[in-house]
Amino acid sequence: MTAGPIRPLGKKYSAEILTATSEPRSARELSERLDIPIATSYRRIDELLDAGLLKLDDRVRSAGGRRMKVYRRDVDAISIEFDEEAIEVSLEDRGSGVTESGEWPKAYTD
């Protein structure tokens, strides 16, 4: 069992990337807009993709004619609840509005 979306949410720049991707954005655009090193931008994007919080939206051509991937946030809301035994995370899907929940024992998030 993994920590699901919890671990990437706690990393520097993850929240900023999720906020900035309400519209499709490339890794380079996120790097420049948020003043994030490009390598860090790619790492956070990969982590957020793996956690199901971000999705590949499209592949578009840049002004220079190169193909680039653009990403968009895949959730509209994230809710985290804590209790003695576990942490529950609820994610509201951007497209459908459906809320999915998962519970992780605290041991997986320490």
mmCIF file of N, CA and C in Angstrom:
data_model
loop_
_atom_site.group_PDB
_atom_site.id
_atom_site.type_symbol
_atom_site.label_atom_id
_atom_site.label_comp_id
_atom_site.label_asym_id
_atom_site.label_seq_id
_atom_site.Cartn_x
_atom_site.Cartn_y
_atom_site.Cartn_z
ATOM 1 N N MET A 1 0.847 -1.181 0.000
ATOM 2 C CA MET A 1 0.000 0.000 0.000
ATOM 3 C C MET A 1 0.888 1.239 0.000
ATOM 4 N N THR A 2 0.513 2.245 -0.751
ATOM 5 C CA THR A 2 1.281 3.484 -0.805
ATOM 6 C C THR A 2 0.538 4.583 -0.067
ATOM 7 N N ALA A 3 1.158 5.733 0.004
ATOM 8 C CA ALA A 3 0.542 6.876 0.676
ATOM 9 C C ALA A 3 -0.421 7.616 -0.242
ATOM 10 N N GLY A 4 -0.663 7.107 -1.458
ATOM 11 C CA GLY A 4 -1.613 7.732 -2.369
ATOM 12 C C GLY A 4 -1.273 9.189 -2.626
ATOM 13 N N PRO A 5 -2.263 10.058 -2.595
ATOM 14 C CA PRO A 5 -2.016 11.464 -2.906
ATOM 15 C C PRO A 5 -1.408 12.259 -1.755
ATOM 16 N N ILE A 6 -1.266 11.656 -0.590
ATOM 17 C CA ILE A 6 -0.820 12.410 0.582
ATOM 18 C C ILE A 6 0.615 12.901 0.427
ATOM 19 N N ARG A 7 1.522 12.022 0.100
ATOM 20 C CA ARG A 7 2.944 12.384 0.043
ATOM 21 C C ARG A 7 3.226 13.497 -0.966
ATOM 22 N N PRO A 8 2.744 13.421 -2.211
ATOM 23 C CA PRO A 8 3.054 14.514 -3.138
ATOM 24 C C PRO A 8 2.450 15.852 -2.715
ATOM 25 N N LEU A 9 1.335 15.824 -2.026
ATOM 26 C CA LEU A 9 0.723 17.081 -1.590
ATOM 27 C C LEU A 9 1.600 17.832 -0.602
ATOM 28 N N GLY A 10 2.412 17.101 0.144
ATOM 29 C CA GLY A 10 3.263 17.734 1.136
ATOM 30 C C GLY A 10 4.572 18.262 0.585
ATOM 31 N N LYS A 11 4.829 18.043 -0.683
ATOM 32 C CA LYS A 11 6.105 18.472 -1.259
ATOM 33 C C LYS A 11 6.025 19.903 -1.784
ATOM 34 N N LYS A 12 7.157 20.570 -1.684
ATOM 35 C CA LYS A 12 7.265 21.952 -2.140
ATOM 36 C C LYS A 12 6.859 22.052 -3.609
ATOM 37 N N TYR A 13 6.063 23.027 -3.930
ATOM 38 C CA TYR A 13 5.571 23.380 -5.263
ATOM 39 C C TYR A 13 4.364 22.572 -5.731
ATOM 40 N N SER A 14 4.004 21.485 -5.072
ATOM 41 C CA SER A 14 2.865 20.681 -5.544
ATOM 42 C C SER A 14 1.569 21.482 -5.549
ATOM 43 N N ALA A 15 1.287 22.182 -4.465
ATOM 44 C CA ALA A 15 0.048 22.970 -4.394
ATOM 45 C C ALA A 15 0.042 24.070 -5.448
ATOM 46 N N GLU A 16 1.188 24.704 -5.658
ATOM 47 C CA GLU A 16 1.276 25.763 -6.660
ATOM 48 C C GLU A 16 1.018 25.213 -8.063
ATOM 49 N N ILE A 17 1.568 24.039 -8.346
ATOM 50 C CA ILE A 17 1.355 23.420 -9.656
ATOM 51 C C ILE A 17 -0.117 23.069 -9.838
ATOM 52 N N LEU A 18 -0.743 22.493 -8.820
ATOM 53 C CA LEU A 18 -2.167 22.155 -8.930
ATOM 54 C C LEU A 18 -3.014 23.407 -9.131
ATOM 55 N N THR A 19 -2.693 24.471 -8.436
ATOM 56 C CA THR A 19 -3.438 25.720 -8.594
ATOM 57 C C THR A 19 -3.260 26.283 -10.002
ATOM 58 N N ALA A 20 -2.042 26.233 -10.521
ATOM 59 C CA ALA A 20 -1.743 26.809 -11.837
ATOM 60 C C ALA A 20 -2.289 25.987 -12.995
ATOM 61 N N THR A 21 -2.645 24.737 -12.755
ATOM 62 C CA THR A 21 -3.097 23.875 -13.855
ATOM 63 C C THR A 21 -4.617 23.758 -13.926
ATOM 64 N N SER A 22 -5.306 24.826 -13.549
ATOM 65 C CA SER A 22 -6.746 24.857 -13.815
ATOM 66 C C SER A 22 -6.960 24.954 -15.329
ATOM 67 N N GLU A 23 -5.949 25.455 -16.031
ATOM 68 C CA GLU A 23 -5.892 25.477 -17.490
ATOM 69 C C GLU A 23 -4.655 24.673 -17.902
ATOM 70 N N PRO A 24 -4.655 24.080 -19.092
ATOM 71 C CA PRO A 24 -3.501 23.289 -19.517
ATOM 72 C C PRO A 24 -2.212 24.110 -19.553
ATOM 73 N N ARG A 25 -1.145 23.532 -19.006
ATOM 74 C CA ARG A 25 0.157 24.197 -18.960
ATOM 75 C C ARG A 25 1.264 23.165 -19.182
ATOM 76 N N SER A 26 2.321 23.591 -19.841
ATOM 77 C CA SER A 26 3.484 22.729 -20.045
ATOM 78 C C SER A 26 4.400 22.809 -18.827
ATOM 79 N N ALA A 27 5.319 21.861 -18.730
ATOM 80 C CA ALA A 27 6.290 21.876 -17.630
ATOM 81 C C ALA A 27 7.125 23.150 -17.678
ATOM 82 N N ARG A 28 7.529 23.557 -18.859
ATOM 83 C CA ARG A 28 8.329 24.781 -18.990
ATOM 84 C C ARG A 28 7.520 25.999 -18.559
ATOM 85 N N GLU A 29 6.272 26.074 -18.977
ATOM 86 C CA GLU A 29 5.424 27.203 -18.589
ATOM 87 C C GLU A 29 5.245 27.248 -17.073
ATOM 88 N N LEU A 30 5.029 26.088 -16.460
ATOM 89 C CA LEU A 30 4.906 26.043 -14.998
ATOM 90 C C LEU A 30 6.204 26.489 -14.337
ATOM 91 N N SER A 31 7.320 26.035 -14.873
ATOM 92 C CA SER A 31 8.623 26.402 -14.332
ATOM 93 C C SER A 31 8.823 27.917 -14.362
ATOM 94 N N GLU A 32 8.517 28.523 -15.489
ATOM 95 C CA GLU A 32 8.704 29.970 -15.635
ATOM 96 C C GLU A 32 7.689 30.756 -14.814
ATOM 97 N N ARG A 33 6.445 30.355 -14.874
ATOM 98 C CA ARG A 33 5.367 31.071 -14.193
ATOM 99 C C ARG A 33 5.511 31.022 -12.672
ATOM 100 N N LEU A 34 5.948 29.870 -12.162
ATOM 101 C CA LEU A 34 6.024 29.667 -10.712
ATOM 102 C C LEU A 34 7.449 29.809 -10.167
ATOM 103 N N ASP A 35 8.398 30.105 -11.046
ATOM 104 C CA ASP A 35 9.804 30.250 -10.662
ATOM 105 C C ASP A 35 10.318 28.983 -9.974
ATOM 106 N N ILE A 36 10.083 27.851 -10.651
ATOM 107 C CA ILE A 36 10.502 26.533 -10.175
ATOM 108 C C ILE A 36 11.596 26.032 -11.113
ATOM 109 N N PRO A 37 12.664 25.448 -10.597
ATOM 110 C CA PRO A 37 13.651 24.841 -11.504
ATOM 111 C C PRO A 37 12.962 23.811 -12.412
ATOM 112 N N ILE A 38 13.361 23.769 -13.676
ATOM 113 C CA ILE A 38 12.690 22.901 -14.645
ATOM 114 C C ILE A 38 12.736 21.434 -14.236
ATOM 115 N N ALA A 39 13.857 20.961 -13.696
ATOM 116 C CA ALA A 39 13.945 19.557 -13.271
ATOM 117 C C ALA A 39 12.950 19.271 -12.150
ATOM 118 N N THR A 40 12.798 20.204 -11.230
ATOM 119 C CA THR A 40 11.831 20.049 -10.134
ATOM 120 C C THR A 40 10.413 20.058 -10.681
ATOM 121 N N SER A 41 10.164 20.908 -11.660
ATOM 122 C CA SER A 41 8.843 20.968 -12.283
ATOM 123 C C SER A 41 8.468 19.597 -12.860
ATOM 124 N N TYR A 42 9.392 18.971 -13.586
ATOM 125 C CA TYR A 42 9.126 17.644 -14.153
ATOM 126 C C TYR A 42 8.930 16.590 -13.062
ATOM 127 N N ARG A 43 9.735 16.643 -12.006
ATOM 128 C CA ARG A 43 9.584 15.666 -10.911
ATOM 129 C C ARG A 43 8.220 15.796 -10.249
ATOM 130 N N ARG A 44 7.816 17.021 -9.939
ATOM 131 C CA ARG A 44 6.520 17.214 -9.282
ATOM 132 C C ARG A 44 5.380 16.792 -10.204
ATOM 133 N N ILE A 45 5.489 17.113 -11.475
ATOM 134 C CA ILE A 45 4.461 16.694 -12.437
ATOM 135 C C ILE A 45 4.340 15.176 -12.432
ATOM 136 N N ASP A 46 5.459 14.465 -12.491
ATOM 137 C CA ASP A 46 5.425 12.994 -12.468
ATOM 138 C C ASP A 46 4.772 12.473 -11.194
ATOM 139 N N GLU A 47 5.110 13.062 -10.052
ATOM 140 C CA GLU A 47 4.527 12.627 -8.775
ATOM 141 C C GLU A 47 3.029 12.893 -8.731
ATOM 142 N N LEU A 48 2.612 14.052 -9.226
ATOM 143 C CA LEU A 48 1.188 14.395 -9.231
ATOM 144 C C LEU A 48 0.415 13.537 -10.233
ATOM 145 N N LEU A 49 1.034 13.188 -11.355
ATOM 146 C CA LEU A 49 0.416 12.258 -12.312
ATOM 147 C C LEU A 49 0.218 10.893 -11.669
ATOM 148 N N ASP A 50 1.272 10.376 -11.027
ATOM 149 C CA ASP A 50 1.202 9.062 -10.371
ATOM 150 C C ASP A 50 0.139 9.024 -9.282
ATOM 151 N N ALA A 51 -0.071 10.152 -8.611
ATOM 152 C CA ALA A 51 -1.056 10.224 -7.526
ATOM 153 C C ALA A 51 -2.476 10.443 -8.042
ATOM 154 N N GLY A 52 -2.634 10.660 -9.355
ATOM 155 C CA GLY A 52 -3.962 10.877 -9.923
ATOM 156 C C GLY A 52 -4.496 12.281 -9.714
ATOM 157 N N LEU A 53 -3.622 13.219 -9.381
ATOM 158 C CA LEU A 53 -4.051 14.596 -9.129
ATOM 159 C C LEU A 53 -3.898 15.487 -10.359
ATOM 160 N N LEU A 54 -3.083 15.049 -11.292
ATOM 161 C CA LEU A 54 -2.801 15.791 -12.513
ATOM 162 C C LEU A 54 -2.957 14.817 -13.668
ATOM 163 N N LYS A 55 -3.303 15.322 -14.848
ATOM 164 C CA LYS A 55 -3.397 14.439 -16.012
ATOM 165 C C LYS A 55 -2.755 15.109 -17.222
ATOM 166 N N LEU A 56 -2.305 14.273 -18.140
ATOM 167 C CA LEU A 56 -1.818 14.771 -19.417
ATOM 168 C C LEU A 56 -3.044 15.204 -20.200
ATOM 169 N N ASP A 57 -3.126 16.484 -20.525
ATOM 170 C CA ASP A 57 -4.311 17.024 -21.188
ATOM 171 C C ASP A 57 -4.203 16.929 -22.707
ATOM 172 N N ASP A 58 -3.001 17.184 -23.226
ATOM 173 C CA ASP A 58 -2.846 17.216 -24.680
ATOM 174 C C ASP A 58 -1.359 17.300 -25.022
ATOM 175 N N ARG A 59 -1.073 17.161 -26.292
ATOM 176 C CA ARG A 59 0.268 17.420 -26.833
ATOM 177 C C ARG A 59 0.068 18.496 -27.892
ATOM 178 N N VAL A 60 0.696 19.627 -27.683
ATOM 179 C CA VAL A 60 0.505 20.770 -28.580
ATOM 180 C C VAL A 60 1.852 21.199 -29.150
ATOM 181 N N ARG A 61 1.804 22.038 -30.158
ATOM 182 C CA ARG A 61 3.035 22.581 -30.748
ATOM 183 C C ARG A 61 3.347 23.926 -30.092
ATOM 184 N N SER A 62 4.616 24.089 -29.755
ATOM 185 C CA SER A 62 5.068 25.360 -29.187
ATOM 186 C C SER A 62 5.208 26.382 -30.312
ATOM 187 N N ALA A 63 5.515 27.622 -29.945
ATOM 188 C CA ALA A 63 5.718 28.670 -30.945
ATOM 189 C C ALA A 63 6.857 28.298 -31.892
ATOM 190 N N GLY A 64 7.831 27.534 -31.395
ATOM 191 C CA GLY A 64 8.954 27.089 -32.222
ATOM 192 C C GLY A 64 8.661 25.836 -33.032
ATOM 193 N N GLY A 65 7.449 25.302 -32.926
ATOM 194 C CA GLY A 65 7.054 24.132 -33.694
ATOM 195 C C GLY A 65 7.332 22.795 -33.027
ATOM 196 N N ARG A 66 7.886 22.824 -31.823
ATOM 197 C CA ARG A 66 8.167 21.568 -31.111
ATOM 198 C C ARG A 66 6.910 21.076 -30.409
ATOM 199 N N ARG A 67 6.774 19.742 -30.348
ATOM 200 C CA ARG A 67 5.631 19.159 -29.639
ATOM 201 C C ARG A 67 5.932 19.174 -28.148
ATOM 202 N N MET A 68 4.938 19.549 -27.360
ATOM 203 C CA MET A 68 5.116 19.547 -25.909
ATOM 204 C C MET A 68 3.841 19.049 -25.247
ATOM 205 N N LYS A 69 4.022 18.446 -24.096
ATOM 206 C CA LYS A 69 2.894 17.958 -23.309
ATOM 207 C C LYS A 69 2.370 19.095 -22.443
ATOM 208 N N VAL A 70 1.040 19.159 -22.330
ATOM 209 C CA VAL A 70 0.432 20.112 -21.404
ATOM 210 C C VAL A 70 -0.413 19.327 -20.405
ATOM 211 N N TYR A 71 -0.399 19.795 -19.182
ATOM 212 C CA TYR A 71 -1.023 19.092 -18.063
ATOM 213 C C TYR A 71 -2.125 19.946 -17.466
ATOM 214 N N ARG A 72 -3.101 19.251 -16.894
ATOM 215 C CA ARG A 72 -4.224 19.932 -16.260
ATOM 216 C C ARG A 72 -4.576 19.194 -14.980
ATOM 217 N N ARG A 73 -4.966 19.946 -13.990
ATOM 218 C CA ARG A 73 -5.367 19.359 -12.707
ATOM 219 C C ARG A 73 -6.576 18.459 -12.937
ATOM 220 N N ASP A 74 -6.592 17.302 -12.269
ATOM 221 C CA ASP A 74 -7.669 16.330 -12.448
ATOM 222 C C ASP A 74 -8.644 16.323 -11.274
ATOM 223 N N VAL A 75 -8.452 17.236 -10.336
ATOM 224 C CA VAL A 75 -9.338 17.329 -9.172
ATOM 225 C C VAL A 75 -9.764 18.779 -8.974
ATOM 226 N N ASP A 76 -10.970 18.953 -8.448
ATOM 227 C CA ASP A 76 -11.447 20.292 -8.104
ATOM 228 C C ASP A 76 -11.293 20.584 -6.627
ATOM 229 N N ALA A 77 -11.301 19.540 -5.807
ATOM 230 C CA ALA A 77 -11.191 19.744 -4.360
ATOM 231 C C ALA A 77 -10.508 18.542 -3.725
ATOM 232 N N ILE A 78 -9.755 18.824 -2.673
ATOM 233 C CA ILE A 78 -9.086 17.789 -1.890
ATOM 234 C C ILE A 78 -9.426 18.035 -0.434
ATOM 235 N N SER A 79 -9.881 16.983 0.237
ATOM 236 C CA SER A 79 -10.216 17.079 1.657
ATOM 237 C C SER A 79 -9.414 16.028 2.409
ATOM 238 N N ILE A 80 -8.800 16.437 3.521
ATOM 239 C CA ILE A 80 -8.006 15.510 4.329
ATOM 240 C C ILE A 80 -8.547 15.527 5.750
ATOM 241 N N GLU A 81 -8.866 14.335 6.266
ATOM 242 C CA GLU A 81 -9.360 14.209 7.641
ATOM 243 C C GLU A 81 -8.436 13.283 8.413
ATOM 244 N N PHE A 82 -8.164 13.654 9.654
ATOM 245 C CA PHE A 82 -7.256 12.888 10.504
ATOM 246 C C PHE A 82 -8.020 12.280 11.670
ATOM 247 N N ASP A 83 -7.655 11.059 12.041
ATOM 248 C CA ASP A 83 -8.126 10.494 13.306
ATOM 249 C C ASP A 83 -6.967 9.717 13.919
ATOM 250 N N GLU A 84 -7.209 9.051 15.015
ATOM 251 C CA GLU A 84 -6.146 8.351 15.750
ATOM 252 C C GLU A 84 -5.459 7.263 14.922
ATOM 253 N N GLU A 85 -6.220 6.592 14.070
ATOM 254 C CA GLU A 85 -5.727 5.416 13.357
ATOM 255 C C GLU A 85 -5.274 5.683 11.924
ATOM 256 N N ALA A 86 -5.909 6.623 11.266
ATOM 257 C CA ALA A 86 -5.678 6.764 9.829
ATOM 258 C C ALA A 86 -5.914 8.195 9.361
ATOM 259 N N ILE A 87 -5.580 8.394 8.109
ATOM 260 C CA ILE A 87 -5.839 9.652 7.420
ATOM 261 C C ILE A 87 -6.752 9.330 6.244
ATOM 262 N N GLU A 88 -7.853 10.061 6.112
ATOM 263 C CA GLU A 88 -8.775 9.864 4.993
ATOM 264 C C GLU A 88 -8.652 11.043 4.038
ATOM 265 N N VAL A 89 -8.496 10.721 2.762
ATOM 266 C CA VAL A 89 -8.372 11.740 1.731
ATOM 267 C C VAL A 89 -9.536 11.577 0.762
ATOM 268 N N SER A 90 -10.233 12.681 0.487
ATOM 269 C CA SER A 90 -11.320 12.685 -0.491
ATOM 270 C C SER A 90 -10.935 13.613 -1.634
ATOM 271 N N LEU A 91 -11.133 13.128 -2.846
ATOM 272 C CA LEU A 91 -10.799 13.892 -4.042
ATOM 273 C C LEU A 91 -12.054 14.078 -4.873
ATOM 274 N N GLU A 92 -12.364 15.319 -5.227
ATOM 275 C CA GLU A 92 -13.503 15.584 -6.100
ATOM 276 C C GLU A 92 -12.993 15.673 -7.536
ATOM 277 N N ASP A 93 -13.449 14.747 -8.371
ATOM 278 C CA ASP A 93 -13.020 14.676 -9.762
ATOM 279 C C ASP A 93 -13.441 15.927 -10.521
ATOM 280 N N ARG A 94 -12.524 16.466 -11.284
ATOM 281 C CA ARG A 94 -12.768 17.701 -12.016
ATOM 282 C C ARG A 94 -13.876 17.563 -13.061
ATOM 283 N N GLY A 95 -13.856 16.490 -13.807
ATOM 284 C CA GLY A 95 -14.817 16.340 -14.890
ATOM 285 C C GLY A 95 -16.204 15.942 -14.437
ATOM 286 N N SER A 96 -16.274 14.959 -13.548
ATOM 287 C CA SER A 96 -17.572 14.400 -13.177
ATOM 288 C C SER A 96 -18.148 14.974 -11.894
ATOM 289 N N GLY A 97 -17.302 15.567 -11.068
ATOM 290 C CA GLY A 97 -17.761 16.053 -9.771
ATOM 291 C C GLY A 97 -17.914 14.944 -8.745
ATOM 292 N N VAL A 98 -17.587 13.698 -9.133
ATOM 293 C CA VAL A 98 -17.689 12.555 -8.229
ATOM 294 C C VAL A 98 -16.562 12.633 -7.205
ATOM 295 N N THR A 99 -16.895 12.349 -5.951
ATOM 296 C CA THR A 99 -15.896 12.352 -4.890
ATOM 297 C C THR A 99 -15.466 10.929 -4.590
ATOM 298 N N GLU A 100 -14.152 10.701 -4.613
ATOM 299 C CA GLU A 100 -13.575 9.403 -4.261
ATOM 300 C C GLU A 100 -12.826 9.574 -2.956
ATOM 301 N N SER A 101 -12.906 8.556 -2.102
ATOM 302 C CA SER A 101 -12.210 8.618 -0.818
ATOM 303 C C SER A 101 -11.309 7.410 -0.653
ATOM 304 N N GLY A 102 -10.247 7.615 0.097
ATOM 305 C CA GLY A 102 -9.344 6.529 0.447
ATOM 306 C C GLY A 102 -8.827 6.762 1.848
ATOM 307 N N GLU A 103 -8.482 5.682 2.514
ATOM 308 C CA GLU A 103 -7.982 5.781 3.882
ATOM 309 C C GLU A 103 -6.623 5.114 3.951
ATOM 310 N N TRP A 104 -5.688 5.764 4.618
ATOM 311 C CA TRP A 104 -4.342 5.242 4.769
ATOM 312 C C TRP A 104 -3.981 5.190 6.242
ATOM 313 N N PRO A 105 -3.463 4.050 6.701
ATOM 314 C CA PRO A 105 -2.971 3.996 8.081
ATOM 315 C C PRO A 105 -1.871 5.036 8.257
ATOM 316 N N LYS A 106 -1.801 5.619 9.423
ATOM 317 C CA LYS A 106 -0.807 6.656 9.666
ATOM 318 C C LYS A 106 0.613 6.170 9.405
ATOM 319 N N ALA A 107 0.860 4.877 9.563
ATOM 320 C CA ALA A 107 2.205 4.333 9.342
ATOM 321 C C ALA A 107 2.697 4.594 7.923
ATOM 322 N N TYR A 108 1.798 4.662 6.943
ATOM 323 C CA TYR A 108 2.196 4.877 5.559
ATOM 324 C C TYR A 108 2.484 6.328 5.255
ATOM 325 N N THR A 109 2.164 7.220 6.147
ATOM 326 C CA THR A 109 2.369 8.636 5.897
ATOM 327 C C THR A 109 3.452 9.222 6.769
ATOM 328 N N ASP A 110 4.013 8.424 7.691
ATOM 329 C CA ASP A 110 5.072 8.928 8.581
ATOM 330 C C ASP A 110 6.385 9.051 7.853
#
